[in-house]
CSV table of C-alpha atoms in Angstrom, one decimal:
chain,number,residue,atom,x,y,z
A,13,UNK,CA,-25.3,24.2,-10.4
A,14,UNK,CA,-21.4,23.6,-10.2
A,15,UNK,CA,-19.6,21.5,-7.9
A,16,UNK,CA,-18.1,23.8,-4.7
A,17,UNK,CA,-14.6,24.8,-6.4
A,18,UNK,CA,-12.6,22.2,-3.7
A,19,UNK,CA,-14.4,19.4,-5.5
A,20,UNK,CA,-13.6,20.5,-9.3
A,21,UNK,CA,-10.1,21.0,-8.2
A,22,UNK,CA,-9.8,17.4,-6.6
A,23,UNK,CA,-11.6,16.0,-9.8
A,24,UNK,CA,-8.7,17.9,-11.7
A,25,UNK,CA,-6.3,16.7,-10.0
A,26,UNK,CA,-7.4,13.0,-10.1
A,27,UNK,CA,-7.6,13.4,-14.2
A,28,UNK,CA,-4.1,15.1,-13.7
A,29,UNK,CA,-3.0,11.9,-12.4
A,30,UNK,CA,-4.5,9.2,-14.4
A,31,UNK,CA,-2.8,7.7,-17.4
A,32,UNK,CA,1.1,8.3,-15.9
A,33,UNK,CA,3.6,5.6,-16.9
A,34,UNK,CA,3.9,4.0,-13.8
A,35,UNK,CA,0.3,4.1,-12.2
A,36,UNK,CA,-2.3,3.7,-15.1
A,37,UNK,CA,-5.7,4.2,-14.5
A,38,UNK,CA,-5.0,2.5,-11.1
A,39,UNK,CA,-6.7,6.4,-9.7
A,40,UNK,CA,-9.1,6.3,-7.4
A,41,UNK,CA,-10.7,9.2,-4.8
A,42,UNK,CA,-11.5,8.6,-1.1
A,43,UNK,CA,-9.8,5.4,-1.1
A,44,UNK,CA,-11.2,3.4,1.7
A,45,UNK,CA,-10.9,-0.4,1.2
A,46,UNK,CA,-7.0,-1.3,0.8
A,47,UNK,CA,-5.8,-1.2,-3.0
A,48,UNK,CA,-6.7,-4.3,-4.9
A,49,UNK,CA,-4.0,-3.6,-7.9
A,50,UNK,CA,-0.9,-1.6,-7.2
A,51,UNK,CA,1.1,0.6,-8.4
A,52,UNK,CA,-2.2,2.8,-7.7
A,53,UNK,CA,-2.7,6.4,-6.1
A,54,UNK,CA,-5.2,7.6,-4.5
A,55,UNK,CA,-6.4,11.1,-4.6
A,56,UNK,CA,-7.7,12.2,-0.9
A,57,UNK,CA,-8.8,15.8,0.0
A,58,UNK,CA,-7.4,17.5,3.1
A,59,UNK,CA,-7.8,20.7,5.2
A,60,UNK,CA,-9.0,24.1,3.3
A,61,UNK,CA,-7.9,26.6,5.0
A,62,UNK,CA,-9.6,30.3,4.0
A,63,UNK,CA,-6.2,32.6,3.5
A,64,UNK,CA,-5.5,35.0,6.3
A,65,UNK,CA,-6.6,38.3,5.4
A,66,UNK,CA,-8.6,37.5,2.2
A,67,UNK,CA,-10.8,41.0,1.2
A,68,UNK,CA,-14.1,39.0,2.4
A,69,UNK,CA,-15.2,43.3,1.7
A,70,UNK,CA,-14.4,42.0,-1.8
A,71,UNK,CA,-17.2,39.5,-2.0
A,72,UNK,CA,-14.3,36.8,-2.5
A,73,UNK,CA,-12.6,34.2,0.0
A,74,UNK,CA,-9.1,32.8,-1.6
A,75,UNK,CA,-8.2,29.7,0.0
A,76,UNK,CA,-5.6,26.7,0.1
A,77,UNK,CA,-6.5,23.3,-0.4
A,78,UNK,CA,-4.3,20.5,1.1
A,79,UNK,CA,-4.0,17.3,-1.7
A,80,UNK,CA,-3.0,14.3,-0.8
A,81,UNK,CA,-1.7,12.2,-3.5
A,82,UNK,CA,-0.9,8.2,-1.6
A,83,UNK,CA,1.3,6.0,-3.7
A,84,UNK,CA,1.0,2.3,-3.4
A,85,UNK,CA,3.6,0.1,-4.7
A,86,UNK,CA,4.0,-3.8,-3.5
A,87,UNK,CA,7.6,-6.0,-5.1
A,88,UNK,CA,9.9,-8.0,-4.3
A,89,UNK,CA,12.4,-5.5,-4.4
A,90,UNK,CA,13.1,-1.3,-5.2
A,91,UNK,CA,10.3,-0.1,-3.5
A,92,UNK,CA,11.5,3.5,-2.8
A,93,UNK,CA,12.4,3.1,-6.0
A,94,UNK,CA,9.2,2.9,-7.7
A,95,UNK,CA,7.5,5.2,-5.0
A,96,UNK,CA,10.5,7.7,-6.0
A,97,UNK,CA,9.4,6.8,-9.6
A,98,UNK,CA,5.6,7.5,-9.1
A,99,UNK,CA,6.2,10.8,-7.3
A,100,UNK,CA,8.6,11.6,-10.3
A,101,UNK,CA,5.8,11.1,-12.4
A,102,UNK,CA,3.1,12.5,-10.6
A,103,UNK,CA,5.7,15.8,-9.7
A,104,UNK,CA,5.7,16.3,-13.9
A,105,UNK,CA,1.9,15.9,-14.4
A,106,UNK,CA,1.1,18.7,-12.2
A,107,UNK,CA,3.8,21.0,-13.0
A,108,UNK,CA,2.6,20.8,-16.4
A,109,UNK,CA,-0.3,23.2,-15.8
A,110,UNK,CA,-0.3,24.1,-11.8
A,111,UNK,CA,-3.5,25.3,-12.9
A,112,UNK,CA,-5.0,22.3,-13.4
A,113,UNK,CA,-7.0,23.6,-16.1
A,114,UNK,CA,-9.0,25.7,-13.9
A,115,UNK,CA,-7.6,29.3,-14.5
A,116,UNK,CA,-11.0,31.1,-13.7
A,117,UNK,CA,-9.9,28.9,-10.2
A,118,UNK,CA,-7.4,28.0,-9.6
A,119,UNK,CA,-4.4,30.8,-8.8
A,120,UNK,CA,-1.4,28.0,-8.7
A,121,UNK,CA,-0.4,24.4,-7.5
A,122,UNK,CA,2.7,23.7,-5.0
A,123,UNK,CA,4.5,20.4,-3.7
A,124,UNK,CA,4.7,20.9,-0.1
A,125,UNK,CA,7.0,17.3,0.3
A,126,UNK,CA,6.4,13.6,1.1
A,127,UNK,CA,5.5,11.4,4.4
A,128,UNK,CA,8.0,8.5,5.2
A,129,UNK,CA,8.0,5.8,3.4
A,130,UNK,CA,5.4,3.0,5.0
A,131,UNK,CA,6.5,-0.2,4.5
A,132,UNK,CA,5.4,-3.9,5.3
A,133,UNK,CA,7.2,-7.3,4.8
A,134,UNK,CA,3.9,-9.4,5.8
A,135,UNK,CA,2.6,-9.7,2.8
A,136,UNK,CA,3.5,-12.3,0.0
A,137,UNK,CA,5.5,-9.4,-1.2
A,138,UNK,CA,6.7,-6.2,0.6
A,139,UNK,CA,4.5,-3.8,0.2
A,140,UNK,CA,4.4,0.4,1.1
A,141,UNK,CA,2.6,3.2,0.9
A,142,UNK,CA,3.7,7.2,0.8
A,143,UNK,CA,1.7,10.6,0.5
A,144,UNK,CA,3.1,13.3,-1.6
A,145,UNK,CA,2.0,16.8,-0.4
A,146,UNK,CA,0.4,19.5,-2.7
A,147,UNK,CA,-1.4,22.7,-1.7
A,148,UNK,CA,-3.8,24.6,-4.5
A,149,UNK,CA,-4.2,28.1,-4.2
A,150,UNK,CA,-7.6,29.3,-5.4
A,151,UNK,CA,-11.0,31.8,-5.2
A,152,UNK,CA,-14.6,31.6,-5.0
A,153,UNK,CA,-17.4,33.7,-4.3
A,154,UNK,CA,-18.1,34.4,-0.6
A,155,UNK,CA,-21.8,33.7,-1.1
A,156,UNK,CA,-21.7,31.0,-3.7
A,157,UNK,CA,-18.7,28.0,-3.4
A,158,UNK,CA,-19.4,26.6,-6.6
A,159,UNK,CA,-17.9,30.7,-8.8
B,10,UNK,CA,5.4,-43.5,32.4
B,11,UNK,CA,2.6,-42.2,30.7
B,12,UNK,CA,3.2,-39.4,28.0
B,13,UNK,CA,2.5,-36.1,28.9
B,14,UNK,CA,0.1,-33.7,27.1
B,15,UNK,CA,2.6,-32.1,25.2
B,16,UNK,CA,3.7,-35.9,23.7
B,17,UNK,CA,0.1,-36.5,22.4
B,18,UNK,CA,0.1,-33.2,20.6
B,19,UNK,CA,3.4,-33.5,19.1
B,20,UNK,CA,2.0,-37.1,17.7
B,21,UNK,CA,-1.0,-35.7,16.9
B,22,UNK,CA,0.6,-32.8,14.8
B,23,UNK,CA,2.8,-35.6,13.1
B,24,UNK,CA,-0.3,-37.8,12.5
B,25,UNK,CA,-1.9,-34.3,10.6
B,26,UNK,CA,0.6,-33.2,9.0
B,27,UNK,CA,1.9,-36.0,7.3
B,28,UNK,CA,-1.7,-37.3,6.7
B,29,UNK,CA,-3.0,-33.7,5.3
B,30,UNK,CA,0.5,-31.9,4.8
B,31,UNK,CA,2.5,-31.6,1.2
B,32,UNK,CA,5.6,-32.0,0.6
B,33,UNK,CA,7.6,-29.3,-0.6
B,34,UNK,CA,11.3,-28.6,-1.4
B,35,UNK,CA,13.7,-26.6,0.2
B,36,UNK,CA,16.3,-25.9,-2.1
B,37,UNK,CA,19.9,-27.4,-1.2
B,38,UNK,CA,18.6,-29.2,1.6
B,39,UNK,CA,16.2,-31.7,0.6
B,40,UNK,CA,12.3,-32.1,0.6
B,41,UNK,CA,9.8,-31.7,3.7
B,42,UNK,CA,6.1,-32.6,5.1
B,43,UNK,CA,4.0,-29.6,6.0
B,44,UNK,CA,0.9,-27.6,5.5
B,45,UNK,CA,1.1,-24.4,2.8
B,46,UNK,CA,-1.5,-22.0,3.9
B,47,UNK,CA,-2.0,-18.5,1.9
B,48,UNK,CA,-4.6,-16.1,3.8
B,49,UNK,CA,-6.0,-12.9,2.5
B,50,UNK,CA,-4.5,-10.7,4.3
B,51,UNK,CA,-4.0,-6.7,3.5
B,52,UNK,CA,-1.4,-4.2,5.1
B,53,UNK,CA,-0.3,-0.7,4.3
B,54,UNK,CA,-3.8,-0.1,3.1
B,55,UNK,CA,-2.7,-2.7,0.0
B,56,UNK,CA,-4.3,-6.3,-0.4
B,57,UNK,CA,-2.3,-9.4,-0.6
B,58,UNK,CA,-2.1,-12.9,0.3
B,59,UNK,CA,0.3,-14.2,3.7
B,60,UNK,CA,1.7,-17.2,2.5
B,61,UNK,CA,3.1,-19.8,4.9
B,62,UNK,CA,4.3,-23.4,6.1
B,63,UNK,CA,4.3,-24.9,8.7
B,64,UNK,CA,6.3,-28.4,9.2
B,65,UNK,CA,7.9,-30.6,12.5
B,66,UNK,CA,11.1,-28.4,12.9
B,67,UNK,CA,12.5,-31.7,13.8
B,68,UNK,CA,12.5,-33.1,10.2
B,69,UNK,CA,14.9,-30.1,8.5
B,70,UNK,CA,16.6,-26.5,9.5
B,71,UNK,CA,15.1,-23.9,7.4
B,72,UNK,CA,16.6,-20.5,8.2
B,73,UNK,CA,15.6,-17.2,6.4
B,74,UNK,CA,16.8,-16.7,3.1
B,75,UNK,CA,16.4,-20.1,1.8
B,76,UNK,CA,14.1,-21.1,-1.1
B,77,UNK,CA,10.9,-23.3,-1.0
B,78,UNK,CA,9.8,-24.9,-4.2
B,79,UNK,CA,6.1,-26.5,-4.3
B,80,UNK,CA,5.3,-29.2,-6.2
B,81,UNK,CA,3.6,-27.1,-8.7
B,82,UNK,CA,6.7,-25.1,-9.7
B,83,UNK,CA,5.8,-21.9,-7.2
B,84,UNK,CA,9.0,-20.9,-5.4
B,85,UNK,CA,9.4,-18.6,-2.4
B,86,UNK,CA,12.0,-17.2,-0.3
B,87,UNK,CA,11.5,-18.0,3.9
B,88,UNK,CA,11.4,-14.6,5.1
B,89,UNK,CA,11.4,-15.8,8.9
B,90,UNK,CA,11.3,-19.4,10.5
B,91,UNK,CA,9.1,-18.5,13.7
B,92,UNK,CA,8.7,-21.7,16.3
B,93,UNK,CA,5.9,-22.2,18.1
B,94,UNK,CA,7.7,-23.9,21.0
B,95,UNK,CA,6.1,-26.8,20.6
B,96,UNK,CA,7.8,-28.2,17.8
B,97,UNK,CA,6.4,-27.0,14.6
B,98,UNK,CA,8.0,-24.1,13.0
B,99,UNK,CA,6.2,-21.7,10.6
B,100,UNK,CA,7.8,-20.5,7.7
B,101,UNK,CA,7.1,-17.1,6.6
B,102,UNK,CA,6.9,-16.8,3.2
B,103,UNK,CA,7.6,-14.4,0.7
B,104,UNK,CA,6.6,-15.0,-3.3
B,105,UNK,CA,9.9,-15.1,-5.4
């Protein structure tokens, strides 16, 4: 049986975002330890909120899912720079197909903006952190998550 | 008169420090005796190290912004000088 439709679209996203030019494969989910190797992301899931007057009379429920894509970068130097860099980068990935490759799914992809920049100077560089907001649009089955 | 409790502490940092301590260099200003620690330490959700030293402020004035060169050719720039009030000053470190 498939995956409820919130989890293929976070695995979607995650492969979205692995490979870019600043962050590698340096992509984990649910990350819950602090980052061992930076640049990284981290793909985390957020609220899913069922649309407000989605036809449930339909037999579907659409629904947006909060993404939150966290940046960590750690220099001596530039880093809103290289956060500004990452976000670039991650920005193009998913504008590239806003349905992540889901169109049975997914309905579209947004940016909904970025959290301050978190920064701290107590480590043997300075190091920060900062979440880029998306929201993803999509539809399932009211009886069955998964289609 | 008899020294006072802060006196035998102050000797018995000297004693440890220049017994244990290494000596590094402080670019421009000359070379000094102290102990180089570098802790895990994490922050910002990101891991990392929290490199510092610690040396008898009495023996040279370190402010922020100068460099510290160990012996084995790793160089740092003092992010903050904090004292203890006691007369050792920590240096807080960041890696060049």
């Amino acid at each position: 049986m498939a995956d409820h439709r919130a989890e293929q679209i976070l695995a979607a996203f995650t492969t979205a975002c692995t490979g870019l030019a600043t962050t590698g494969s340096n992509v984990q989910r649910d990350q819950v330890d602090p980052v061992e190797s930076t640049p990284a992301l981290s793909i985390e899931m957020g609220a899913d909120t069922v649309v407000e007057g989605s036809d449930r009379n339909m037999g579907f429920l659409d629904s947006v899912l909060d993404v939150e894509v966290m940046a960590y970068v750690k220099n001596s130097t530039g880093l809103s720079t290289q956060l500004n860099q990452i976000r670039k980068e991650v920005h193009a990935a998913i504008y590239a197909d806003t349905k992540l490759g889901l169109s049975s799914i997914v309905i579209d992809t947004g940016y909904t903006g970025a959290g301050d920049v978190i920064k701290s100077g107590d480590l043997e560089k300075e190091a920060a952190q900062q979440v880029f907001h998306y929201q993803v649009w999509y539809r399932h089955s009211l009886t069955d998550a998964s289609a | 008169m008899a020294d006072t409790f802060s006196d035998i502490l102050a000797d018995a940092d000297d004693a440890i420090l220049d017994g244990l301590g290494e000596t590094v260099t402080i670019t421009g200003k000359g070379t000094v005796v102290g102990v180089f620690e570098d802790e895990y330490d994490d922050d910002v959700d990101v891991q990392g190290s929290h490199p510092m030293f610690t040396y008898d402020t009495s023996d040279l004035t370190v402010v922020s912004g100068d460099e510290l060169v160990r012996s084995n050719g790793s160089a740092y720039t003092v992010r903050v000088p904090e004292s203890d009030g006691t007369g050792l000053t920590a240096l807080i470190l960041q890696e060049d």
